[in-house]
mmCIF file of C-alpha atoms and ligand atoms in Angstrom:
data_model
loop_
_atom_site.group_PDB
_atom_site.id
_atom_site.type_symbol
_atom_site.label_atom_id
_atom_site.label_comp_id
_atom_site.label_asym_id
_atom_site.label_seq_id
_atom_site.Cartn_x
_atom_site.Cartn_y
_atom_site.Cartn_z
ATOM 1 C CA UNK V 1 -21.180 8.871 18.793
ATOM 2 C CA UNK V 2 -18.609 6.103 18.712
ATOM 3 C CA UNK V 3 -17.282 5.212 15.297
ATOM 4 C CA UNK V 4 -17.570 1.840 13.639
ATOM 5 C CA UNK V 5 -14.141 0.277 13.436
ATOM 6 C CA UNK V 6 -13.334 -0.892 9.914
ATOM 7 C CA UNK V 7 -12.077 -4.455 10.255
ATOM 8 C CA UNK V 8 -9.143 -4.617 7.850
ATOM 9 C CA UNK V 9 -8.446 -8.235 8.692
ATOM 10 C CA UNK V 10 -11.973 -9.368 7.791
ATOM 11 C CA UNK V 11 -12.038 -7.319 4.564
ATOM 12 C CA UNK V 12 -8.600 -8.649 3.639
ATOM 13 C CA UNK V 13 -9.891 -12.171 4.196
ATOM 14 C CA UNK V 14 -12.717 -11.510 1.717
ATOM 15 C CA UNK V 15 -10.213 -10.283 -0.879
ATOM 16 C CA UNK V 16 -7.922 -13.238 -0.218
ATOM 17 C CA UNK V 17 -10.757 -15.745 -0.767
ATOM 18 C CA UNK V 18 -11.554 -14.084 -4.086
ATOM 19 C CA UNK V 19 -7.872 -14.115 -5.079
ATOM 20 C CA UNK V 20 -7.682 -17.802 -4.169
ATOM 21 C CA UNK V 21 -10.558 -18.542 -6.554
ATOM 22 C CA UNK V 22 -8.887 -16.530 -9.332
ATOM 23 C CA UNK V 23 -5.608 -18.421 -8.724
ATOM 24 C CA UNK V 24 -7.483 -21.742 -8.846
ATOM 25 C CA UNK V 25 -8.962 -20.682 -12.199
ATOM 26 C CA UNK V 26 -5.453 -20.033 -13.507
ATOM 27 C CA UNK V 27 -4.256 -23.384 -12.126
ATOM 28 C CA UNK V 28 -7.022 -25.136 -14.086
ATOM 29 C CA UNK V 29 -5.587 -23.478 -17.203
ATOM 30 C CA UNK V 30 -2.125 -24.808 -16.289
ATOM 31 C CA UNK V 31 -0.742 -21.531 -14.900
ATOM 32 C CA UNK V 32 0.691 -21.301 -11.388
ATOM 33 C CA UNK V 33 0.965 -17.619 -10.491
ATOM 34 C CA UNK V 34 4.468 -16.847 -9.215
ATOM 35 C CA UNK V 35 5.796 -13.980 -7.088
ATOM 36 C CA UNK V 36 9.538 -13.395 -6.646
ATOM 37 C CA UNK V 37 10.387 -11.687 -3.371
ATOM 38 C CA UNK V 38 13.760 -9.957 -3.168
ATOM 39 C CA UNK V 39 14.986 -8.906 0.264
ATOM 40 C CA UNK V 40 18.407 -7.280 0.548
ATOM 41 C CA UNK V 41 19.777 -7.384 4.091
ATOM 42 C CA UNK V 42 18.184 -8.438 7.343
ATOM 43 C CA UNK V 43 16.233 -5.414 8.565
ATOM 44 C CA UNK V 44 13.888 -6.967 11.165
ATOM 45 C CA UNK V 45 10.719 -5.128 10.028
ATOM 46 C CA UNK V 46 11.392 -5.897 6.343
ATOM 47 C CA UNK V 47 12.067 -9.549 7.186
ATOM 48 C CA UNK V 48 8.686 -9.787 8.942
ATOM 49 C CA UNK V 49 6.865 -8.045 6.049
ATOM 50 C CA UNK V 50 8.413 -10.350 3.448
ATOM 51 C CA UNK V 51 7.696 -13.520 5.393
ATOM 52 C CA UNK V 52 4.058 -12.532 5.981
ATOM 53 C CA UNK V 53 3.670 -11.768 2.264
ATOM 54 C CA UNK V 54 5.194 -15.165 1.416
ATOM 55 C CA UNK V 55 2.901 -16.984 3.840
ATOM 56 C CA UNK V 56 -0.135 -15.202 2.377
ATOM 57 C CA UNK V 57 0.970 -16.204 -1.150
ATOM 58 C CA UNK V 58 1.172 -19.864 -0.183
ATOM 59 C CA UNK V 59 -2.351 -19.745 1.287
ATOM 60 C CA UNK V 60 -3.939 -18.556 -1.975
ATOM 61 C CA UNK V 61 -1.943 -20.740 -4.388
ATOM 62 C CA UNK V 62 0.792 -18.322 -5.461
ATOM 63 C CA UNK V 63 4.241 -19.906 -5.801
ATOM 64 C CA UNK V 64 6.949 -17.908 -4.044
ATOM 65 C CA UNK V 65 10.395 -17.495 -5.553
ATOM 66 C CA UNK V 66 12.427 -16.432 -2.526
ATOM 67 C CA UNK V 67 15.605 -14.344 -2.934
ATOM 68 C CA UNK V 68 17.107 -13.317 0.427
ATOM 69 C CA UNK V 69 20.349 -11.478 -0.376
ATOM 70 C CA UNK V 70 23.113 -10.229 1.937
ATOM 71 C CA UNK V 71 23.128 -6.507 2.783
ATOM 72 C CA UNK V 72 26.475 -6.214 0.977
ATOM 73 C CA UNK V 73 25.010 -7.324 -2.386
ATOM 74 C CA UNK V 74 26.417 -5.015 -5.080
ATOM 75 C CA UNK V 75 23.884 -3.024 -7.124
ATOM 76 C CA UNK V 76 24.903 -4.711 -10.403
ATOM 77 C CA UNK V 77 24.273 -8.154 -8.890
ATOM 78 C CA UNK V 78 20.789 -7.105 -7.815
ATOM 79 C CA UNK V 79 20.110 -5.673 -11.285
ATOM 80 C CA UNK V 80 21.325 -8.942 -12.858
ATOM 81 C CA UNK V 81 18.934 -10.932 -10.647
ATOM 82 C CA UNK V 82 16.046 -8.683 -11.681
ATOM 83 C CA UNK V 83 16.959 -9.183 -15.362
ATOM 84 C CA UNK V 84 16.851 -12.974 -14.782
ATOM 85 C CA UNK V 85 13.458 -12.705 -13.056
ATOM 86 C CA UNK V 86 12.140 -10.518 -15.881
ATOM 87 C CA UNK V 87 13.062 -13.348 -18.290
ATOM 88 C CA UNK V 88 11.664 -16.157 -16.120
ATOM 89 C CA UNK V 89 8.235 -17.237 -17.422
ATOM 90 C CA UNK V 90 7.293 -18.801 -14.072
ATOM 91 C CA UNK V 91 7.616 -15.430 -12.335
ATOM 92 C CA UNK V 92 4.614 -13.180 -12.944
ATOM 93 C CA UNK V 93 5.293 -10.631 -10.229
ATOM 94 C CA UNK V 94 8.507 -9.227 -8.719
ATOM 95 C CA UNK V 95 8.582 -7.546 -5.333
ATOM 96 C CA UNK V 96 11.740 -5.762 -4.186
ATOM 97 C CA UNK V 97 11.295 -5.012 -0.486
ATOM 98 C CA UNK V 98 12.096 -1.390 0.376
ATOM 99 C CA UNK V 99 14.078 0.284 1.796
ATOM 100 C CA UNK V 100 17.226 -0.950 0.058
ATOM 101 C CA UNK V 101 20.707 -0.512 1.604
ATOM 102 C CA UNK V 102 22.212 2.924 1.013
ATOM 103 C CA UNK V 103 24.763 1.800 -1.593
ATOM 104 C CA UNK V 104 21.923 0.752 -3.935
ATOM 105 C CA UNK V 105 20.038 3.298 -6.056
ATOM 106 C CA UNK V 106 16.384 2.489 -5.304
ATOM 107 C CA UNK V 107 15.035 4.251 -8.383
ATOM 108 C CA UNK V 108 17.422 2.360 -10.684
ATOM 109 C CA UNK V 109 16.160 -0.921 -9.222
ATOM 110 C CA UNK V 110 12.449 -0.021 -9.478
ATOM 111 C CA UNK V 111 12.936 0.975 -13.133
ATOM 112 C CA UNK V 112 14.729 -2.327 -13.863
ATOM 113 C CA UNK V 113 11.635 -4.379 -12.991
ATOM 114 C CA UNK V 114 9.584 -5.295 -16.073
ATOM 115 C CA UNK V 115 6.498 -3.009 -15.785
ATOM 116 C CA UNK V 116 4.333 -6.044 -16.620
ATOM 117 C CA UNK V 117 5.785 -7.904 -13.593
ATOM 118 C CA UNK V 118 5.701 -4.934 -11.239
ATOM 119 C CA UNK V 119 3.648 -6.454 -8.389
ATOM 120 C CA UNK V 120 3.988 -3.327 -6.239
ATOM 121 C CA UNK V 121 3.048 -0.911 -9.028
ATOM 122 C CA UNK V 122 6.060 1.310 -8.225
ATOM 123 C CA UNK V 123 7.555 1.444 -11.742
ATOM 124 C CA UNK V 124 7.353 5.015 -13.109
ATOM 125 C CA UNK V 125 5.502 3.710 -16.173
ATOM 126 C CA UNK V 126 2.851 2.169 -13.934
ATOM 127 C CA UNK V 127 2.592 5.300 -11.796
ATOM 128 C CA UNK V 128 2.101 7.253 -15.035
ATOM 129 C CA UNK V 129 -0.604 4.853 -16.213
ATOM 130 C CA UNK V 130 -2.253 5.142 -12.799
ATOM 131 C CA UNK V 131 -2.371 8.921 -13.197
ATOM 132 C CA UNK V 132 -3.817 8.492 -16.679
ATOM 133 C CA UNK V 133 -6.565 6.277 -15.241
ATOM 134 C CA UNK V 134 -5.371 3.087 -16.972
ATOM 135 C CA UNK V 135 -3.250 1.221 -14.409
ATOM 136 C CA UNK V 136 -1.606 -2.163 -15.024
ATOM 137 C CA UNK V 137 -1.778 -2.686 -11.272
ATOM 138 C CA UNK V 138 -2.091 -0.058 -8.552
ATOM 139 C CA UNK V 139 0.365 0.125 -5.640
ATOM 140 C CA UNK V 140 -0.876 -2.258 -2.964
ATOM 141 C CA UNK V 141 -1.431 0.138 -0.050
ATOM 142 C CA UNK V 142 -3.492 2.729 -1.965
ATOM 143 C CA UNK V 143 -5.366 -0.082 -3.732
ATOM 144 C CA UNK V 144 -6.137 -1.560 -0.313
ATOM 145 C CA UNK V 145 -7.414 1.790 0.967
ATOM 146 C CA UNK V 146 -9.741 2.249 -2.010
ATOM 147 C CA UNK V 147 -11.005 -1.329 -1.682
ATOM 148 C CA UNK V 148 -11.659 -0.816 2.046
ATOM 149 C CA UNK V 149 -13.654 2.338 1.400
ATOM 150 C CA UNK V 150 -15.746 0.633 -1.273
ATOM 151 C CA UNK V 151 -16.348 -2.512 0.782
ATOM 152 C CA UNK V 152 -17.266 -0.409 3.832
ATOM 153 C CA UNK V 153 -19.983 1.329 1.827
ATOM 154 C CA UNK V 154 -18.317 4.753 1.981
ATOM 155 C CA UNK V 155 -19.594 7.226 -0.624
ATOM 156 C CA UNK V 156 -16.433 8.347 -2.429
ATOM 157 C CA UNK V 157 -18.011 10.143 -5.384
ATOM 158 C CA UNK V 158 -18.250 13.853 -4.603
ATOM 159 C CA UNK V 159 -16.584 13.442 -1.208
ATOM 160 C CA UNK V 160 -13.962 15.856 0.108
ATOM 161 C CA UNK V 161 -10.885 13.683 0.590
ATOM 162 C CA UNK V 162 -7.858 15.026 2.420
ATOM 163 C CA UNK V 163 -4.635 13.004 2.232
ATOM 164 C CA UNK V 164 -1.873 13.932 4.665
ATOM 165 C CA UNK V 165 1.436 12.727 3.165
ATOM 166 C CA UNK V 166 2.723 12.825 -0.423
ATOM 167 C CA UNK V 167 5.018 9.800 -0.742
ATOM 168 C CA UNK V 168 5.253 7.952 -4.052
ATOM 169 C CA UNK V 169 4.010 4.743 -2.437
ATOM 170 C CA UNK V 170 0.970 6.034 -0.522
ATOM 171 C CA UNK V 171 0.023 9.734 -0.618
ATOM 172 C CA UNK V 172 0.452 10.552 -4.309
ATOM 173 C CA UNK V 173 -1.050 7.332 -5.721
ATOM 174 C CA UNK V 174 -4.100 7.320 -3.421
ATOM 175 C CA UNK V 175 -4.782 10.935 -4.385
ATOM 176 C CA UNK V 176 -4.446 10.037 -8.072
ATOM 177 C CA UNK V 177 -6.759 7.048 -7.678
ATOM 178 C CA UNK V 178 -9.552 8.770 -5.783
ATOM 179 C CA UNK V 179 -9.662 11.761 -8.151
ATOM 180 C CA UNK V 180 -10.186 9.616 -11.271
ATOM 181 C CA UNK V 181 -13.375 9.827 -13.281
ATOM 182 C CA UNK V 182 -14.184 6.224 -12.434
ATOM 183 C CA UNK V 183 -16.310 4.045 -10.175
ATOM 184 C CA UNK V 184 -15.000 4.057 -6.598
ATOM 185 C CA UNK V 185 -13.434 7.484 -7.190
ATOM 186 C CA UNK V 186 -14.688 10.921 -8.379
ATOM 187 C CA UNK V 187 -13.602 12.559 -5.100
ATOM 188 C CA UNK V 188 -12.343 16.111 -4.606
ATOM 189 C CA UNK V 189 -8.838 15.561 -3.281
ATOM 190 C CA UNK V 190 -6.506 17.790 -1.258
ATOM 191 C CA UNK V 191 -2.964 16.723 -0.340
ATOM 192 C CA UNK V 192 -1.154 18.093 2.744
ATOM 193 C CA UNK V 193 2.519 17.780 3.668
ATOM 194 C CA UNK V 194 5.162 19.420 5.828
ATOM 195 C CA UNK V 195 4.937 22.724 3.935
ATOM 196 C CA UNK V 196 1.161 23.008 4.227
ATOM 197 C CA UNK V 197 0.492 26.252 6.128
ATOM 198 C CA UNK V 198 -2.328 25.005 8.328
ATOM 199 C CA UNK V 199 -3.044 21.286 8.062
ATOM 200 C CA UNK V 200 -6.070 21.351 10.379
ATOM 201 C CA UNK V 201 -7.748 23.966 8.163
ATOM 202 C CA UNK V 202 -7.884 21.271 5.472
ATOM 203 C CA UNK V 203 -8.454 18.144 7.563
ATOM 204 C CA UNK V 204 -11.562 19.560 9.275
ATOM 205 C CA UNK V 205 -13.235 19.749 5.855
ATOM 206 C CA UNK V 206 -12.546 16.090 5.046
ATOM 207 C CA UNK V 207 -15.393 13.627 4.594
ATOM 208 C CA UNK V 208 -12.621 11.048 4.153
ATOM 209 C CA UNK V 209 -9.322 11.716 5.918
ATOM 210 C CA UNK V 210 -6.316 9.585 4.956
ATOM 211 C CA UNK V 211 -3.253 9.865 7.202
ATOM 212 C CA UNK V 212 0.010 8.585 5.639
ATOM 213 C CA UNK V 213 2.517 10.571 7.658
ATOM 214 C CA UNK V 214 4.719 8.284 9.729
ATOM 215 C CA UNK V 215 4.314 10.211 13.022
ATOM 216 C CA UNK V 216 2.429 8.622 15.915
ATOM 217 C CA UNK V 217 -0.808 10.468 16.710
ATOM 218 C CA UNK V 218 -0.060 13.419 14.405
ATOM 219 C CA UNK V 219 -3.798 13.640 13.693
ATOM 220 C CA UNK V 220 -5.677 14.678 16.826
ATOM 221 C CA UNK V 221 -9.412 14.863 17.493
ATOM 222 C CA UNK V 222 -9.857 18.613 16.792
ATOM 223 C CA UNK V 223 -8.449 18.041 13.284
ATOM 224 C CA UNK V 224 -11.333 15.712 12.364
ATOM 225 C CA UNK V 225 -14.794 16.630 11.047
ATOM 226 C CA UNK V 226 -17.732 15.083 12.890
ATOM 227 C CA UNK V 227 -18.891 11.983 11.012
ATOM 228 C CA UNK V 228 -15.787 11.710 8.836
ATOM 229 C CA UNK V 229 -14.295 8.403 7.706
ATOM 230 C CA UNK V 230 -10.685 8.128 8.886
ATOM 231 C CA UNK V 231 -8.111 5.842 7.257
ATOM 232 C CA UNK V 232 -4.914 5.513 9.265
ATOM 233 C CA UNK V 233 -2.005 4.246 7.171
ATOM 234 C CA UNK V 234 0.702 5.014 9.743
ATOM 235 C CA UNK V 235 2.742 2.278 11.352
ATOM 236 C CA UNK V 236 4.914 3.827 14.026
ATOM 237 C CA UNK V 237 6.930 1.715 16.425
ATOM 238 C CA UNK V 238 6.850 3.461 19.802
ATOM 239 C CA UNK V 239 7.733 2.509 23.374
ATOM 240 C CA UNK V 240 4.011 1.736 23.810
ATOM 241 C CA UNK V 241 3.941 -0.563 20.774
ATOM 242 C CA UNK V 242 2.719 -0.059 17.213
ATOM 243 C CA UNK V 243 0.752 3.202 16.796
ATOM 244 C CA UNK V 244 -1.031 4.807 13.898
ATOM 245 C CA UNK V 245 -0.807 8.406 12.706
ATOM 246 C CA UNK V 246 -4.198 9.113 14.284
ATOM 247 C CA UNK V 247 -5.076 9.420 17.962
ATOM 248 C CA UNK V 248 -7.496 6.506 17.625
ATOM 249 C CA UNK V 249 -9.198 6.663 21.038
ATOM 250 C CA UNK V 250 -10.092 10.350 20.727
ATOM 251 C CA UNK V 251 -10.865 10.191 17.002
ATOM 252 C CA UNK V 252 -13.369 7.382 17.315
ATOM 253 C CA UNK V 253 -15.645 9.616 19.388
ATOM 254 C CA UNK V 254 -15.878 12.050 16.452
ATOM 255 C CA UNK V 255 -15.734 10.146 13.198
ATOM 256 C CA UNK V 256 -18.238 7.650 11.760
ATOM 257 C CA UNK V 257 -15.791 4.949 10.625
ATOM 258 C CA UNK V 258 -12.107 4.472 11.400
ATOM 259 C CA UNK V 259 -9.372 1.924 10.683
ATOM 260 C CA UNK V 260 -7.353 0.575 13.620
ATOM 261 C CA UNK V 261 -3.571 0.093 13.758
ATOM 262 C CA UNK V 262 -2.764 -2.756 13.625
ATOM 263 C CA UNK V 263 -5.549 -4.590 11.812
ATOM 264 C CA UNK V 264 -6.574 -1.893 9.317
ATOM 265 C CA UNK V 265 -4.673 -0.908 6.184
ATOM 266 C CA UNK V 266 -1.795 -3.393 6.780
ATOM 267 C CA UNK V 267 -3.733 -6.622 6.066
ATOM 268 C CA UNK V 268 -5.390 -4.997 3.025
ATOM 269 C CA UNK V 269 -1.968 -4.113 1.602
ATOM 270 C CA UNK V 270 -0.953 -7.766 1.616
ATOM 271 C CA UNK V 271 -4.285 -8.857 0.130
ATOM 272 C CA UNK V 272 -3.891 -6.386 -2.753
ATOM 273 C CA UNK V 273 -0.336 -7.568 -3.423
ATOM 274 C CA UNK V 274 -1.770 -11.080 -3.893
ATOM 275 C CA UNK V 275 -4.498 -9.687 -6.139
ATOM 276 C CA UNK V 276 -1.894 -7.804 -8.216
ATOM 277 C CA UNK V 277 0.221 -10.937 -8.649
ATOM 278 C CA UNK V 278 -2.718 -13.040 -9.851
ATOM 279 C CA UNK V 279 -3.747 -10.210 -12.205
ATOM 280 C CA UNK V 280 -0.217 -10.077 -13.673
ATOM 281 C CA UNK V 281 -0.440 -13.850 -14.228
ATOM 282 C CA UNK V 282 -3.609 -13.245 -16.267
ATOM 283 C CA UNK V 283 -6.238 -13.984 -13.603
HETATM 284 P P1 NAP F 301 7.148 8.904 3.907
HETATM 285 O O1 NAP F 301 7.721 8.531 2.583
HETATM 286 O O2 NAP F 301 8.048 9.189 5.049
HETATM 287 O O3 NAP F 301 6.183 10.166 3.675
HETATM 288 C C1 NAP F 301 5.583 10.811 4.746
HETATM 289 C C2 NAP F 301 4.803 11.994 4.223
HETATM 290 O O4 NAP F 301 4.185 12.627 5.342
HETATM 291 C C3 NAP F 301 5.664 13.033 3.529
HETATM 292 O O5 NAP F 301 5.017 13.483 2.368
HETATM 293 C C4 NAP F 301 5.788 14.154 4.567
HETATM 294 O O6 NAP F 301 5.821 15.448 4.007
HETATM 295 C C5 NAP F 301 4.491 14.006 5.331
HETATM 296 N N1 NAP F 301 4.642 14.467 6.706
HETATM 297 C C6 NAP F 301 5.537 14.082 7.641
HETATM 298 N N2 NAP F 301 5.358 14.732 8.797
HETATM 299 C C7 NAP F 301 4.326 15.565 8.588
HETATM 300 C C8 NAP F 301 3.651 16.493 9.391
HETATM 301 N N3 NAP F 301 4.020 16.732 10.645
HETATM 302 N N4 NAP F 301 2.621 17.167 8.854
HETATM 303 C C9 NAP F 301 2.249 16.949 7.575
HETATM 304 N N5 NAP F 301 2.827 16.067 6.766
HETATM 305 C C10 NAP F 301 3.862 15.383 7.269
HETATM 306 O O7 NAP F 301 6.137 7.792 4.445
HETATM 307 P P2 NAP F 301 5.226 6.694 3.678
HETATM 308 O O8 NAP F 301 6.098 5.669 3.078
HETATM 309 O O9 NAP F 301 4.199 7.365 2.844
HETATM 310 O O10 NAP F 301 4.502 6.058 4.945
HETATM 311 C C11 NAP F 301 3.696 6.810 5.815
HETATM 312 C C12 NAP F 301 3.305 5.942 6.990
HETATM 313 O O11 NAP F 301 2.539 4.848 6.508
HETATM 314 C C13 NAP F 301 4.475 5.308 7.749
HETATM 315 O O12 NAP F 301 4.132 5.190 9.112
HETATM 316 C C14 NAP F 301 4.589 3.928 7.133
HETATM 317 O O13 NAP F 301 5.162 2.991 8.021
HETATM 318 C C15 NAP F 301 3.134 3.622 6.890
HETATM 319 N N6 NAP F 301 2.887 2.657 5.817
HETATM 320 C C16 NAP F 301 2.021 1.658 6.088
HETATM 321 C C17 NAP F 301 1.716 0.741 5.107
HETATM 322 C C18 NAP F 301 0.748 -0.336 5.411
HETATM 323 O O14 NAP F 301 0.649 -1.303 4.678
HETATM 324 N N7 NAP F 301 -0.038 -0.210 6.466
HETATM 325 C C19 NAP F 301 2.304 0.822 3.843
HETATM 326 C C20 NAP F 301 3.173 1.888 3.588
HETATM 327 C C21 NAP F 301 3.448 2.810 4.584
HETATM 328 P P3 NAP F 301 7.044 16.005 3.080
HETATM 329 O O15 NAP F 301 6.823 15.355 1.742
HETATM 330 O O16 NAP F 301 6.837 17.445 3.064
HETATM 331 O O17 NAP F 301 8.310 15.539 3.752
#
C-alpha cells in the first residue's frame, strides 16, 4: 500500500479562497481587516516566514502593518509598540514573530498583546479558552492540522491520536483541540516527549500520528501503525534540504495518508493565520 499524500498547498488554497470571500464581506461593510507583523532582528528563516505571511495577507485583502525592528530593540520599546497596536482600530490582529532576541522576555511580550487581537492565539488567556473549548482563535499550526484532517475526510471522533512533542505552540494545543467534545474532535489523545519511556509503544497504536518534534526523521517506519494517518509538522534544515520529523519515503508504504514536508502543514499554518485575522476583524 502506498499512502495518499495530503496536499497541504491545495487545501490551504481552499481555505484562502474562503478567507478572501469573508474579507470581501467585511470590505463591503467598510472594514478592511488589518494584521500588524512585528519582526525583531533579521533571522533569515523568520524574515522568510514574515514575508510569506505578508504576501498571503495581500492576496486575500488583509492590510499589512509592517514593523521590522532592529535586533537591538529594547524590550520596553517593543512593549510600547504593542500598546500602540492594541489601541489602533485599523489593526485587528497582531503577530509577533518568534523567536525573539535573548534580551527580550517572550512571555512578557505575548501577554502584552490584546487577547482580542492575538492572531497567533498564543496569549495565555486564549490558550486557557482553547482548553475550555471556547477559543477566540486557535493557534495557527494546530488549527491548520485539524482543518487538514477534516478536509481530508479523516475520522477523528473516537480515533487514537498520538502527538509527539508538547510545545505551547503545537503539541499542547493540538492535543487540547482534538480531545474536545466537539465536531472535528472527540479523539483519545496521548502526548509523548523526551521523558516518555518508550515512544514507539505509543505511536504504533495511533490511528492519527502527529509529529511535532524538530528532529529530522525521528519517526521511522516501525513506529507507525499500518493504515495510520501521519501529520508531519517538523521543519528541519539539513544538509539534504528541508526535512520533516517523519521518514516520509518509508512511512508512506505503511500509512494511509501522510503530509509531505514541504507542502503539508506549513501552507495550512499561513492559511489559518489569515482566517484568524479576518475572524478577529469580525468576519
Ligand atoms: P519545540 O518547542 O522544540 O518542541 C519540541 C517537542 O518535541 C518538545 O516537547 C520535546 O520534548 C519533543 N522532543 C524533542 N525530541 C524528542 C525525541 N527525540 N523524542 C520525543 N520527543 C522529543 O518545537 P515546536 O515549536 O513544537 O516545533 C516542532 C517542529 O515543528 C519543528 O521542526 C518546527 O520547526 C516545526 N514547526 C512547523 C510549523 C509549520 O507551520 N509547519 C509550525 C511550528 C513548528 P521535551 O518537551 O521533553 O523537551
